[in-house]
CSV table of C-alpha atoms and ligand atoms in Angstrom, one decimal:
chain,number,residue,atom,x,y,z
A,28,MET,CA,0.0,0.0,0.0
A,29,THR,CA,1.3,3.5,-0.8
A,30,PRO,CA,1.1,5.9,2.1
A,31,THR,CA,-0.8,8.5,0.0
A,32,SER,CA,-4.0,7.9,-1.8
A,33,THR,CA,-5.9,10.0,-4.3
A,34,PRO,CA,-9.5,8.7,-4.3
A,35,THR,CA,-11.2,9.3,-7.7
A,36,ASP,CA,-14.7,9.2,-6.3
A,37,LEU,CA,-14.5,12.4,-4.2
A,38,PRO,CA,-15.6,15.8,-5.7
A,39,ALA,CA,-13.0,18.4,-6.7
A,40,PRO,CA,-11.8,20.2,-3.6
A,41,GLY,CA,-12.8,23.7,-2.6
A,42,LEU,CA,-9.9,26.1,-3.1
A,43,PRO,CA,-9.2,29.6,-1.8
A,44,ARG,CA,-10.0,32.4,-4.2
A,45,ASP,CA,-8.8,36.0,-4.6
A,46,GLY,CA,-6.7,36.4,-1.6
A,47,GLU,CA,-9.0,34.4,0.7
A,48,PRO,CA,-6.9,32.9,3.6
A,49,LEU,CA,-5.8,29.3,3.7
A,50,ARG,CA,-7.5,27.2,6.4
A,51,LEU,CA,-6.2,24.3,8.5
A,52,MET,CA,-8.3,22.1,10.7
A,53,ALA,CA,-6.5,20.0,13.3
A,54,VAL,CA,-8.8,17.2,14.8
A,55,HIS,CA,-7.7,15.9,18.2
A,56,ALA,CA,-9.1,13.5,20.8
A,57,HIS,CA,-8.4,15.4,24.1
A,58,PRO,CA,-7.4,18.8,25.3
A,59,ASP,CA,-3.5,18.8,25.4
A,60,ASP,CA,-3.1,16.5,22.3
A,61,GLU,CA,-3.1,19.7,20.1
A,62,SER,CA,-0.1,21.0,22.1
A,63,SER,CA,1.9,17.7,21.8
A,64,LYS,CA,1.2,16.9,18.2
A,65,GLY,CA,1.7,19.6,15.4
A,66,ALA,CA,1.6,22.6,17.8
A,67,ALA,CA,4.6,24.4,16.3
A,68,THR,CA,3.3,23.8,12.8
A,69,MET,CA,0.0,25.5,13.7
A,70,ALA,CA,1.7,28.4,15.4
A,71,ARG,CA,3.9,28.9,12.3
A,72,TYR,CA,0.9,28.9,9.9
A,73,VAL,CA,-1.0,31.3,12.2
A,74,SER,CA,2.0,33.6,12.0
A,75,GLU,CA,1.7,33.4,8.2
A,76,GLY,CA,-2.0,34.4,8.2
A,77,VAL,CA,-3.5,30.9,7.9
A,78,GLU,CA,-6.8,30.4,9.8
A,79,VAL,CA,-6.3,27.4,12.1
A,80,LEU,CA,-9.1,25.7,13.9
A,81,VAL,CA,-8.4,23.0,16.6
A,82,VAL,CA,-11.2,20.6,17.2
A,83,SER,CA,-11.2,18.6,20.5
A,84,CYS,CA,-13.5,15.6,20.1
A,85,THR,CA,-13.8,14.9,23.9
A,86,GLY,CA,-13.5,17.0,27.1
A,87,GLY,CA,-10.7,14.8,28.4
A,88,GLU,CA,-12.8,14.1,31.6
A,89,LEU,CA,-11.0,10.8,32.3
A,90,GLY,CA,-7.4,11.9,31.9
A,91,ASP,CA,-5.2,11.3,34.9
A,92,VAL,CA,-3.6,14.2,36.6
A,93,LEU,CA,0.1,13.8,35.6
A,94,ASN,CA,1.6,16.8,37.3
A,95,PRO,CA,2.8,15.8,40.8
A,96,ALA,CA,2.2,19.3,42.0
A,97,LEU,CA,-1.5,19.1,41.3
A,98,ALA,CA,-2.2,15.4,41.7
A,99,HIS,CA,-3.5,15.8,45.3
A,100,ASP,CA,-5.2,19.2,44.8
A,101,GLU,CA,-8.8,18.5,45.9
A,102,GLN,CA,-10.1,21.6,44.1
A,103,VAL,CA,-8.5,20.4,40.8
A,104,LEU,CA,-9.6,16.8,41.2
A,105,ALA,CA,-13.2,17.8,42.0
A,106,ASN,CA,-13.5,20.2,39.0
A,107,ILE,CA,-11.3,18.4,36.4
A,108,ALA,CA,-13.6,19.0,33.4
A,109,GLU,CA,-13.7,22.8,34.1
A,110,VAL,CA,-10.0,23.0,34.9
A,111,ARG,CA,-9.2,21.3,31.5
A,112,ARG,CA,-11.5,23.8,29.7
A,113,ALA,CA,-9.6,26.7,31.2
A,114,GLU,CA,-6.2,25.0,30.3
A,115,MET,CA,-7.4,24.5,26.7
A,116,ALA,CA,-8.5,28.1,26.4
A,117,ARG,CA,-5.0,29.3,27.5
A,118,ALA,CA,-3.2,26.9,25.1
A,119,ALA,CA,-5.4,28.0,22.2
A,120,GLU,CA,-4.6,31.7,23.0
A,121,LEU,CA,-0.8,30.9,23.1
A,122,LEU,CA,-0.9,29.1,19.8
A,123,GLY,CA,-3.2,31.8,18.2
A,124,VAL,CA,-5.7,29.2,17.0
A,125,GLU,CA,-9.5,29.1,17.1
A,126,HIS,CA,-10.9,26.2,19.1
A,127,VAL,CA,-14.1,24.1,19.2
A,128,TRP,CA,-15.3,21.3,21.5
A,129,LEU,CA,-17.3,18.5,19.8
A,130,GLY,CA,-18.6,17.6,23.3
A,131,PHE,CA,-18.2,13.9,23.2
A,132,HIS,CA,-17.4,12.0,26.4
A,133,ASP,CA,-13.9,10.7,27.0
A,134,SER,CA,-13.6,6.9,26.7
A,135,GLY,CA,-10.6,6.6,29.0
A,136,LEU,CA,-7.7,4.2,28.5
A,137,PRO,CA,-8.8,1.0,30.2
A,138,GLU,CA,-6.1,-0.9,32.0
A,139,ALA,CA,-6.1,-4.6,32.5
A,140,ASP,CA,-6.4,-5.8,36.1
A,141,GLU,CA,-4.1,-8.4,37.7
A,142,ASN,CA,-6.1,-11.2,35.9
A,143,GLY,CA,-5.5,-9.5,32.5
A,144,VAL,CA,-9.2,-8.5,32.3
A,145,THR,CA,-9.7,-5.1,30.7
A,146,PRO,CA,-12.9,-3.3,32.0
A,147,PRO,CA,-15.5,-2.2,29.4
A,148,LEU,CA,-15.5,1.4,28.1
A,149,PRO,CA,-18.0,3.7,29.8
A,150,GLU,CA,-21.5,3.7,28.3
A,151,GLY,CA,-22.1,6.4,25.7
A,152,CYS,CA,-18.4,7.4,25.4
A,153,PHE,CA,-17.0,8.7,22.1
A,154,ALA,CA,-15.4,5.4,21.1
A,155,LEU,CA,-18.6,3.4,21.5
A,156,LEU,CA,-21.0,5.6,19.5
A,157,PRO,CA,-22.1,4.5,16.0
A,158,LEU,CA,-19.6,6.0,13.6
A,159,ASP,CA,-22.0,8.3,11.8
A,160,GLU,CA,-23.4,9.6,15.1
A,161,ALA,CA,-19.8,10.4,16.2
A,162,SER,CA,-18.9,11.9,12.8
A,163,ALA,CA,-21.9,14.2,12.2
A,164,PRO,CA,-20.8,17.2,14.3
A,165,LEU,CA,-17.4,17.1,12.5
A,166,VAL,CA,-19.0,16.9,9.1
A,167,GLU,CA,-21.0,20.0,10.1
A,168,LEU,CA,-17.9,21.8,11.2
A,169,VAL,CA,-16.0,20.9,8.0
A,170,ARG,CA,-18.9,22.3,6.1
A,171,SER,CA,-18.9,25.6,8.1
A,172,PHE,CA,-15.1,26.2,8.6
A,173,ARG,CA,-14.3,24.9,5.1
A,174,PRO,CA,-10.7,23.7,5.7
A,175,HIS,CA,-8.3,23.2,2.8
A,176,VAL,CA,-6.2,20.9,4.9
A,177,MET,CA,-7.1,18.6,7.8
A,178,THR,CA,-4.8,16.8,10.2
A,179,THR,CA,-5.5,13.8,12.4
A,180,TYR,CA,-4.0,10.5,13.7
A,181,ASP,CA,-3.2,7.4,11.7
A,182,GLU,CA,-5.3,4.2,11.8
A,183,ASN,CA,-3.5,3.1,15.0
A,184,GLY,CA,-4.3,6.4,16.7
A,185,GLY,CA,-0.6,7.3,17.1
A,186,TYR,CA,-1.0,5.4,20.3
A,187,PRO,CA,-3.7,2.9,21.0
A,188,HIS,CA,-6.1,5.1,23.1
A,189,PRO,CA,-9.7,4.3,22.0
A,190,ASP,CA,-10.5,8.0,21.6
A,191,HIS,CA,-7.4,8.5,19.3
A,192,ILE,CA,-8.5,5.6,17.1
A,193,ARG,CA,-12.0,7.0,17.0
A,194,THR,CA,-10.6,10.5,16.1
A,195,HIS,CA,-8.9,8.9,13.1
A,196,GLU,CA,-12.2,7.2,12.1
A,197,VAL,CA,-14.4,10.3,12.3
A,198,SER,CA,-11.7,12.5,10.6
A,199,VAL,CA,-11.5,10.1,7.6
A,200,ARG,CA,-15.3,9.8,7.5
A,201,ALA,CA,-15.7,13.6,7.6
A,202,PHE,CA,-13.0,14.2,4.9
A,203,GLU,CA,-14.7,11.7,2.6
A,204,ALA,CA,-18.3,12.7,3.2
A,205,ALA,CA,-18.4,16.5,3.7
A,206,GLY,CA,-18.2,17.1,0.0
A,207,ASP,CA,-21.1,14.8,-0.9
A,208,PRO,CA,-24.5,16.6,-0.7
A,209,GLU,CA,-26.2,13.2,-0.4
A,210,GLN,CA,-24.5,12.4,2.9
A,211,PHE,CA,-25.3,13.9,6.4
A,212,PRO,CA,-28.2,16.0,5.1
A,213,GLY,CA,-29.1,19.1,7.2
A,214,THR,CA,-25.4,19.8,8.2
A,215,GLY,CA,-24.7,22.6,5.8
A,216,ASP,CA,-23.5,23.0,2.2
A,217,PRO,CA,-21.0,20.4,0.9
A,218,TRP,CA,-17.3,21.3,1.2
A,219,GLN,CA,-14.4,19.1,0.1
A,220,PRO,CA,-11.0,19.6,1.8
A,221,SER,CA,-7.9,19.1,-0.4
A,222,LYS,CA,-5.6,17.1,1.8
A,223,LEU,CA,-5.7,14.9,4.9
A,224,TYR,CA,-2.5,14.3,7.0
A,225,TYR,CA,-1.6,12.0,9.9
A,226,HIS,CA,0.7,13.3,12.6
A,227,LEU,CA,4.0,11.4,12.7
A,228,THR,CA,5.4,12.8,15.9
A,229,PHE,CA,7.1,9.9,17.6
A,230,HIS,CA,8.7,8.2,14.6
A,231,LYS,CA,12.0,6.3,14.9
A,232,ALA,CA,14.4,8.6,13.0
A,233,ARG,CA,13.3,11.6,15.2
A,234,LEU,CA,13.6,9.6,18.5
A,235,VAL,CA,17.0,8.4,17.5
A,236,ALA,CA,18.1,11.9,16.7
A,237,LEU,CA,16.8,13.2,20.1
A,238,HIS,CA,18.2,10.2,21.9
A,239,GLU,CA,21.7,10.8,20.5
A,240,ALA,CA,21.5,14.5,21.2
A,241,CYS,CA,20.7,13.7,24.9
A,242,LEU,CA,23.7,11.4,25.1
A,243,ALA,CA,25.9,14.0,23.4
A,244,GLU,CA,24.8,16.6,25.9
A,245,GLY,CA,25.7,14.2,28.7
A,246,MET,CA,22.1,13.8,29.8
A,247,GLU,CA,20.1,10.8,30.7
A,248,SER,CA,17.9,10.1,27.6
A,249,PRO,CA,14.1,9.6,28.1
A,250,PHE,CA,14.1,7.8,24.8
A,251,GLY,CA,16.5,4.9,25.5
A,252,GLU,CA,14.1,2.3,26.8
A,253,TRP,CA,11.5,3.3,24.2
A,254,LEU,CA,14.0,2.7,21.4
A,255,GLU,CA,15.3,-0.6,22.9
A,256,ASN,CA,11.7,-2.0,22.8
A,257,TRP,CA,11.0,-0.4,19.4
A,258,GLU,CA,9.3,-2.8,16.9
A,259,ASP,CA,10.1,-2.0,13.3
A,260,LYS,CA,7.0,-2.3,11.2
A,261,PRO,CA,7.5,-2.5,7.4
A,262,GLU,CA,4.4,-0.4,6.7
A,263,ASP,CA,5.8,2.5,8.7
A,264,ALA,CA,8.8,3.0,6.5
A,265,ALA,CA,6.9,4.9,3.8
A,266,ARG,CA,4.8,7.0,6.2
A,267,LEU,CA,7.0,10.1,6.3
A,268,THR,CA,6.0,12.3,3.3
A,269,THR,CA,6.1,15.7,4.8
A,270,SER,CA,8.4,17.7,7.2
A,271,VAL,CA,7.3,21.2,8.1
A,272,PRO,CA,10.1,23.5,9.4
A,273,CYS,CA,8.8,25.1,12.5
A,274,ALA,CA,11.8,25.3,15.0
A,275,ASP,CA,11.1,29.0,15.7
A,276,PHE,CA,7.8,27.9,17.2
A,277,PHE,CA,9.1,25.1,19.6
A,278,ALA,CA,9.1,27.6,22.5
A,279,VAL,CA,5.5,28.5,22.0
A,280,ARG,CA,4.7,24.8,21.6
A,281,ASP,CA,6.2,24.1,25.0
A,282,GLU,CA,4.4,27.0,26.6
A,283,ALA,CA,1.1,25.7,25.2
A,284,LEU,CA,1.8,22.2,26.5
A,285,LYS,CA,2.6,23.5,29.9
A,286,ALA,CA,-0.7,25.4,29.9
A,287,HIS,CA,-2.3,22.0,30.3
A,288,ALA,CA,-0.9,22.1,33.8
A,289,THR,CA,-2.8,19.0,35.1
A,290,GLN,CA,-1.6,16.9,32.2
A,291,VAL,CA,2.0,17.8,32.1
A,292,ASP,CA,4.8,17.6,34.6
A,293,PRO,CA,6.8,20.9,33.9
A,294,ASP,CA,9.9,19.2,35.4
A,295,GLY,CA,9.4,16.1,33.3
A,296,ARG,CA,12.3,14.6,31.4
A,297,TRP,CA,10.6,15.6,28.1
A,298,PHE,CA,11.5,19.2,28.8
A,299,HIS,CA,15.2,18.5,29.8
A,300,LEU,CA,16.7,18.6,26.3
A,301,PRO,CA,17.5,22.3,25.6
A,302,LEU,CA,15.3,23.9,22.9
A,303,GLU,CA,18.3,25.0,20.9
A,304,VAL,CA,19.5,21.4,20.7
A,305,GLN,CA,16.1,20.2,19.6
A,306,GLN,CA,16.0,23.0,17.0
A,307,ARG,CA,19.3,21.9,15.7
A,308,VAL,CA,18.9,18.1,15.5
A,309,TRP,CA,15.2,17.9,14.5
A,310,PRO,CA,13.8,21.3,13.4
A,311,THR,CA,10.6,20.0,11.8
A,312,GLU,CA,7.2,18.4,12.7
A,313,ASP,CA,6.5,15.5,10.5
A,314,TYR,CA,3.4,14.0,8.8
A,315,GLN,CA,2.1,11.4,6.5
A,316,LEU,CA,0.1,12.7,3.6
A,317,ALA,CA,-2.8,10.2,3.7
A,318,ILE,CA,-5.2,11.6,1.1
A,319,THR,CA,-4.6,14.3,-1.5
A,320,LEU,CA,-6.9,15.8,-4.2
A,321,VAL,CA,-4.4,18.3,-5.5
A,322,PRO,CA,-1.2,18.0,-7.7
A,323,ASP,CA,2.0,16.7,-6.1
A,324,VAL,CA,4.4,19.6,-6.5
A,325,ARG,CA,7.3,18.0,-4.5
A,326,THR,CA,10.7,18.6,-5.9
A,327,GLY,CA,12.5,16.3,-3.5
A,328,ASP,CA,11.4,13.2,-1.6
A,329,LEU,CA,9.6,15.2,1.1
A,330,GLU,CA,7.0,18.0,1.1
A,331,ASP,CA,7.8,20.9,3.4
A,332,ASP,CA,4.4,22.6,3.4
A,333,LEU,CA,0.9,21.2,4.3
A,334,PHE,CA,-0.6,23.5,1.7
A,335,ALA,CA,1.8,22.3,-1.2
A,336,GLY,CA,-0.4,21.8,-4.2
A,337,VAL,CA,-3.3,23.8,-2.7
A,338,ARG,CA,-1.4,27.1,-3.3
A,339,VAL,CA,-0.7,26.5,-6.9
A,340,SER,CA,-4.2,25.1,-7.6
A,341,ALA,CA,-5.6,28.3,-5.9
A,342,GLU,CA,-3.5,30.5,-8.2
A,343,SER,CA,-4.8,28.7,-11.3
A,344,VAL,CA,-8.5,29.1,-10.3
A,345,SER,CA,-7.9,32.8,-9.5
A,346,ALA,CA,-6.1,33.4,-12.8
B,20,ZN,ZN1,-5.2,12.1,23.9
């Protein structure tokens, strides 16, 4: 299977006309996911005048408090949903993005007990809803925001949280249905986005680069054990199609991530590797171009712009 497909049964994509801004929609499972996956890319595009909308499918009500300083704070624990809404608002402000909640209920990440039995997902949660019921609000949002490019997770969810896999499913469903007037009637005029990307944040080449940088700095690497247990999958080799330079926005990415104070330990080992080292050894955020309806304008192996092909197509419709 090639990593990128061009379905022939989808309508022609909607393109920006006459100086209209480009639009990017990033679909995420929980508040904080937008700050750990593709945040610097979004901040860069915002700085260039692109309209960016982050969609959080769930409220993250079942996320554990991962910051030791807040883990025993009764006020925080009793009001976790509200606290996370306020954290998300601050992160969106820092990144300069618009933000929408789809309002689905967090499915949680069930853990097996000592007998290896995994508890069932909570009734009515995002991952258990019928696919079209879970997709309809996103289709409506695609039809109103009219993104040229959408980002989401791959078919494995990036990591196997039921809400991440479900986010992949609803994103693909919305990308493929929003342009078809026969589907999801009553949710607005059809709109066909041009490209769909999957985040490729924790891929092996990047982890190896960061791991080696840690060792070169004389630091303990948080990536060593991860890499030791890494399982190479042949289908992953062709996933990297796109690397977006965004090192200038790594600092704002980290600020946005720390705004999710309940979810992030600010003294955690992830923040130990100095920014300037990260900027030097891996200055991009990376993606798999999963579906495209615009021409491939790559000159090298990799694209460096999520809107590659959209910009030239837009010029030809405006001309
Ligand atoms: Zn998540």
